Coordinates of C-alpha atoms in Angstrom, one line a residue:
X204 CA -2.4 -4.6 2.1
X205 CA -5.8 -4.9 0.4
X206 CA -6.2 -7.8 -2.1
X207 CA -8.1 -9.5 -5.1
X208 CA -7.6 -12.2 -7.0
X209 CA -7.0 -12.2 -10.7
X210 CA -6.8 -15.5 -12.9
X211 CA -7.5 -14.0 -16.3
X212 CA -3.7 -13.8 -17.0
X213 CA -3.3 -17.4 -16.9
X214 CA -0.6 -17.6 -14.0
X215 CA -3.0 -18.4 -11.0
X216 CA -2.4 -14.7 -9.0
X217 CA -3.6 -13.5 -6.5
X218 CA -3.1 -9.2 -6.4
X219 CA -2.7 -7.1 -3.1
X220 CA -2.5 -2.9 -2.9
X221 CA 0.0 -1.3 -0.7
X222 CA -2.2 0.3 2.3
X223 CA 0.1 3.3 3.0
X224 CA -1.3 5.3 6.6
X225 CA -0.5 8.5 8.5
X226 CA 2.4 6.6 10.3
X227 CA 4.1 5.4 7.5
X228 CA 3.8 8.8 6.0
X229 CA 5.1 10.6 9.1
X230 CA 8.0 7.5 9.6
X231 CA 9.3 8.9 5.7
X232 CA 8.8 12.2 6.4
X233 CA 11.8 12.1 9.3
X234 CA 14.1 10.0 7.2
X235 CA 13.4 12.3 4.4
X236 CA 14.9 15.4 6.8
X237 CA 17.3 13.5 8.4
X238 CA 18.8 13.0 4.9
X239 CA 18.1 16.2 3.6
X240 CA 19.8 17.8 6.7
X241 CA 22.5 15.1 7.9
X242 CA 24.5 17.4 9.9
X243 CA 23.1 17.5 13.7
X244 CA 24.0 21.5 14.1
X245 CA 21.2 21.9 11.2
X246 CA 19.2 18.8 11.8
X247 CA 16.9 19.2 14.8
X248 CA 15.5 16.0 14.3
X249 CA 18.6 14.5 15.2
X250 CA 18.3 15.4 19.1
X251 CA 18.0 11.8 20.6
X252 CA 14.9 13.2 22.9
X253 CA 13.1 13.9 19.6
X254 CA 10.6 11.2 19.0
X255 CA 8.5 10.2 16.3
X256 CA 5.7 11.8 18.2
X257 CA 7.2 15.1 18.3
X258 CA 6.6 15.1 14.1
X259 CA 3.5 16.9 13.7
X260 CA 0.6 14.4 14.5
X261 CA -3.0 14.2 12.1
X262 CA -4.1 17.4 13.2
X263 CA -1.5 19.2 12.3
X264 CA -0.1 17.9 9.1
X265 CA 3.5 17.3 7.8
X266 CA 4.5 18.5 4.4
X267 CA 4.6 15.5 2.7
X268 CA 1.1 14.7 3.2
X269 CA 0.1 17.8 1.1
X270 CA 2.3 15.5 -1.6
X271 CA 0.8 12.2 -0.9
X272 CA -2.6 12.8 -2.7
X273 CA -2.7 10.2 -5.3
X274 CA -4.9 7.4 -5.0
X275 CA -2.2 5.1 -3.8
X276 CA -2.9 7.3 -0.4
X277 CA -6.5 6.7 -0.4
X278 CA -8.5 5.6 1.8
X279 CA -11.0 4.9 -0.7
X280 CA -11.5 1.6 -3.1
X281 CA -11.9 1.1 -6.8
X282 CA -12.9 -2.5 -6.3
X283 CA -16.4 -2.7 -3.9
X284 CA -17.1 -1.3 -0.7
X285 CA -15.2 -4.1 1.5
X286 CA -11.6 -4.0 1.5
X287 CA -9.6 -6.8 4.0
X288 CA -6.1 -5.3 4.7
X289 CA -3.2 -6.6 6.0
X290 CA 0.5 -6.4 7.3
X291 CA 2.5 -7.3 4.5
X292 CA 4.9 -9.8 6.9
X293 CA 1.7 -11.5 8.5
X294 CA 0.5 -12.1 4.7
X295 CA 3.7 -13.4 3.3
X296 CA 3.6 -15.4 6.6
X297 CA 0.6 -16.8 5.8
X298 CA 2.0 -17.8 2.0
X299 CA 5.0 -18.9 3.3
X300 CA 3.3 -21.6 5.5
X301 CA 0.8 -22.7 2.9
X302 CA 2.6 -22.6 -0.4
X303 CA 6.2 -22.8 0.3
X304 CA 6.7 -25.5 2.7
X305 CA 7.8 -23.2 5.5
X306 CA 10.6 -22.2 3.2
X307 CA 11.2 -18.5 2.5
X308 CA 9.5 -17.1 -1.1
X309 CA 11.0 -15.7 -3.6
X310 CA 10.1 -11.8 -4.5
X311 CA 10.9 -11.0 -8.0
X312 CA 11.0 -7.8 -10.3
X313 CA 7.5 -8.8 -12.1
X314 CA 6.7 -6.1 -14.2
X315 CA 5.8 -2.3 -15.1
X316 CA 2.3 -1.2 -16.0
X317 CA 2.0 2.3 -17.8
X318 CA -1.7 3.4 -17.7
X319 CA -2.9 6.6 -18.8
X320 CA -2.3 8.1 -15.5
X321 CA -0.6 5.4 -13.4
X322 CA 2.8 3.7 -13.8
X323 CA 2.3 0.2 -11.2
X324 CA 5.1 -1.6 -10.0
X325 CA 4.7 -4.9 -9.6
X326 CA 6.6 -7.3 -7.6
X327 CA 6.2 -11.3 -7.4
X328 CA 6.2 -13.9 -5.0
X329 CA 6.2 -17.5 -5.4
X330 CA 7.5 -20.7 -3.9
X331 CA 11.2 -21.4 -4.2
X332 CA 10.5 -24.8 -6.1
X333 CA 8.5 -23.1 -8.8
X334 CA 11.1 -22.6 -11.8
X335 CA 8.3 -21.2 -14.5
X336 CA 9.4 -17.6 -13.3
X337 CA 13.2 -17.9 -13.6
X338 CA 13.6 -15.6 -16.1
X339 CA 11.9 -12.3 -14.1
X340 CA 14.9 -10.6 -12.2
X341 CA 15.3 -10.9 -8.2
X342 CA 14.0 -8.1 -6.7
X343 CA 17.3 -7.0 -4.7
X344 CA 17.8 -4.8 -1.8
X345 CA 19.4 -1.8 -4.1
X346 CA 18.9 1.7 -2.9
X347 CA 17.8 2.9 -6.5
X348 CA 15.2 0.5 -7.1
X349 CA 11.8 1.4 -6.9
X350 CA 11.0 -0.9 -4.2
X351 CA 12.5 -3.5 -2.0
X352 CA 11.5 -5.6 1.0
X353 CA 14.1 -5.4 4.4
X354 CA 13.8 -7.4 7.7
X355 CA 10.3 -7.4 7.3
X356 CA 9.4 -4.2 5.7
X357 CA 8.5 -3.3 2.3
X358 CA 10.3 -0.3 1.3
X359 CA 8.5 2.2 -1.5
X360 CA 10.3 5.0 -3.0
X361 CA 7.8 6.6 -5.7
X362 CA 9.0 9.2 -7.7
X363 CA 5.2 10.7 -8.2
X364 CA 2.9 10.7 -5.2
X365 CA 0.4 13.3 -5.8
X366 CA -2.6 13.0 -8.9
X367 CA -3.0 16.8 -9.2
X368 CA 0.3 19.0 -7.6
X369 CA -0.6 21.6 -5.4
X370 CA 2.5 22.8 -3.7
X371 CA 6.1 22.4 -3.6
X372 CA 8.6 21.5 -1.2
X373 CA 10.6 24.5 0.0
X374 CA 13.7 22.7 1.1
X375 CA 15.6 25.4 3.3
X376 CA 12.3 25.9 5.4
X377 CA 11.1 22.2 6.1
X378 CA 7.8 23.0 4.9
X379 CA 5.2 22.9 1.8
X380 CA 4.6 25.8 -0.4
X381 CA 1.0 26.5 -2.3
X382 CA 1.7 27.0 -5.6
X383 CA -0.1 29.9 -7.6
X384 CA -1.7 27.4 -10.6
X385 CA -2.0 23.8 -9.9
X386 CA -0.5 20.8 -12.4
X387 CA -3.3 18.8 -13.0
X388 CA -3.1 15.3 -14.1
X389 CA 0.0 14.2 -13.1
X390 CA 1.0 10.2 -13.5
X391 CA 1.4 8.9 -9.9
X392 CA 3.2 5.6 -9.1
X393 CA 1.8 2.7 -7.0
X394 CA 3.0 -0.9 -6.2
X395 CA 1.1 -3.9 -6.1
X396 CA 2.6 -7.0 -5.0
X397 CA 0.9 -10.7 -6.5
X398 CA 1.5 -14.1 -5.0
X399 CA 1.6 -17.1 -7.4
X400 CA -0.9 -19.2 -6.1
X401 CA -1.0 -22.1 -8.3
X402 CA -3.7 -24.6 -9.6
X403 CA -6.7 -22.4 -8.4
X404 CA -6.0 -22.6 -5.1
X405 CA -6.5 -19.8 -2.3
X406 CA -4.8 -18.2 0.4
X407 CA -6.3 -19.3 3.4
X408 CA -7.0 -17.1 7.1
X409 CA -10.0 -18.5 9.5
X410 CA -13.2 -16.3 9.1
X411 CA -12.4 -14.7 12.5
X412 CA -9.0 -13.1 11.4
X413 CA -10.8 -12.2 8.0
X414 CA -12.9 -10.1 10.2
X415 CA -10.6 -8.5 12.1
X416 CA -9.4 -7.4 9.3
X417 CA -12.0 -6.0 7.2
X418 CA -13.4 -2.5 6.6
X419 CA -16.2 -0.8 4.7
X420 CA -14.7 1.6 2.2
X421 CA -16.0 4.3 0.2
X422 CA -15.8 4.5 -3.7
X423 CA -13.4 6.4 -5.0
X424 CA -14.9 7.1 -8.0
X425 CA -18.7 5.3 -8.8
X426 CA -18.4 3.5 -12.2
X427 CA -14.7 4.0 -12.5
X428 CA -14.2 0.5 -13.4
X429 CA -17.0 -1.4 -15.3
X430 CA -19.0 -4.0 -13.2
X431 CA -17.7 -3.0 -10.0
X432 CA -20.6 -2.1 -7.0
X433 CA -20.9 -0.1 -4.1
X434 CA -23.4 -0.7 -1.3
X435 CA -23.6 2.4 1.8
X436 CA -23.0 1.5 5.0
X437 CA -26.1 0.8 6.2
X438 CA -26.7 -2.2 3.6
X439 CA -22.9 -3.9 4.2
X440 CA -23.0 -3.5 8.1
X441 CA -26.4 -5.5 7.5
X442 CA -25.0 -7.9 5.2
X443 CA -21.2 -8.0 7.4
X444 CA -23.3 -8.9 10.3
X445 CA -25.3 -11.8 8.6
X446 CA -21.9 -13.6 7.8
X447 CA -20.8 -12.9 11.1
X448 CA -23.3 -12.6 13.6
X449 CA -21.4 -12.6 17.4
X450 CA -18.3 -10.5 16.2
X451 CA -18.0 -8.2 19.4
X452 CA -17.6 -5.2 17.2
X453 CA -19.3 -3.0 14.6
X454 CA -18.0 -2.7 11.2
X455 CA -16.0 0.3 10.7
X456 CA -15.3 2.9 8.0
X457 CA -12.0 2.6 6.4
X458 CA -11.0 6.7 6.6

C-alpha cells in the first residue's frame, strides 16, 4: 500500500493506495471460477492437487488481467517517482502500536469520491478513543459491500476494473474475448484507505524498513496532476543512495 499524507481537509490524514499485484490478481481469479463453477464434475479447479501455481503464471496471462487495466492496477504513480509500499496488516500494525495504545483500530465507511473517471472508496481508521468520527458507519464484514477487511486481509470487490474495455468474459469457456470496438473511457473504482493521525503527528518506521520498502516508479501520466515531479532513474538512484549510502541493494524499478 503506497501512501501520502494530506492535511488540507482539516482531520490530520494520512492517505495510502491499494498496491494490487499478479498474485492477488491470480488468487481472485480462482475464487472467481470456483464460484462461477461450484460443482466439482465442471469445476477443474476443484481437484485438491490443483494449486495456485497451476493458474496460468505472468507469462501466460489469466483472463482477468486483460480486465484489470485501470490505474488502480498500475504500476505506475501519479504522485512522484518514489512510491514506499506496504502490507496493509504490517501498516495497521504499525498504527495500531503508535496511535491506539496496542488496542485494535477502528475501520469505518468514510466516504465516496465521484471524479470524472474514478469513483474512490474510502475507508477510515482511527484509534478506538477518538469519538469525533462516530457518526461515519462501521465498515462491516458484509459480502455486498464494496470492501471489507478479514483476519488480516483487505478484501476489494470493484465493480469496474478496466479504464478502456477491450474484451469480455466468455463465461462457458473460462476465457477473455477481444471485442470488435473498444469502450473507451470507462469509470474504474479504486480504494484508498486514510489513518487519522491526529495533531500533525506521523507514522513512524526506522529509515532501514523505509528502504526496504521503497521503489522508483514511473509516471503515469507527466503533468497529470499540477505540481507533481518526476526524476528518471538515473537522478533518484543518485539521490536514494545519498540518503542511504551502505543499503546492500540497488534501487529498483517498481514494474
Amino acid at each position: 500500500m503506497p501512501g501520502f499524507e494530506d492535511r488540507s481537509s482539516g482531520l490530520d490524514l494520512l492517505w495510502w493506495s491499494l498496491s494490487v499485484g499478479p498474485d492477488e490478481i491470480k488468487s481472485a481469479e480462482r475464487r472467481l471460477l470456483e464460484k462461477t463453477y461450484p460443482d466439482e464434475e465442471e469445476n477443474p479447479f476443484q481437484d485438491e492437487d490443483l494449486q495456485d501455481e497451476d493458474l496460468p503464471d505472468e507469462e501466460e496471462k489469466g483472463f482477468l488481467e486483460k480486465f484489470t487495466t485501470s490505474p488502480a492496477f498500475l504500476k505506475t504513480s501519479r504522485l512522484g517517482s518514489y512510491c514506499f509500499t506496504f502490507p496493509l496488516e504490517d501498516l495497521l500494525e504499525a498504527y495500531r502500536e503508535q496511535f491506539c495504545s496496542s488496542a485494535p483500530p477502528v475501520m469505518r465507511v468514510f466516504k465516496t469520491i465521484l471524479y470524472k473517471q474514478e469513483v474512490n472508496y474510502v475507508v477510515l481508521v482511527h484509534s478506538p478513543d477518538q469519538d469525533q468520527f462516530s457518526d461515519y458507519p462501521l465498515l462491516t464484514d458484509n459480502p455486498d459491500t464494496v470492501c471489507t477487511y478479514r483476519d488480516g486481509c483487505f478484501i476489494w470487490r470493484p465493480e469496474a476494473m478496466s479504464e478502456t474495455h477491450g474484451y469480455e468474459f466468455v463465461k462457458g469457456q473460462m476465457e477473455a474475448q477481444e471485442l470488435s470496438r473498444r469502450h473507451e473511457f470507462d469509470v474504474w473504482d479504486n480504494v484508498s484507505i486514510t489513518l487519522h493521525v491526529p495533531n500533525k503527528q506521523v507514522l513512524h518506521f526506522d529509515a532501514g524498513r523505509l528502504r526496504e520498502n521503497l521503489k522508483f516508479c514511473r509516471a503515469e501520466k507527466p503533468g497529470l496532476i499540477r505540481g507533481v515531479t518526476f526524476e528518471n532513474f538515473q537522478t533518484a538512484e543518485k539521490l536514494v543512495n545519498e540518503f542511504w549510502p551502505k543499503y546492500p541493494s540497488p534501487l529498483e524499478k517498481d514494474e
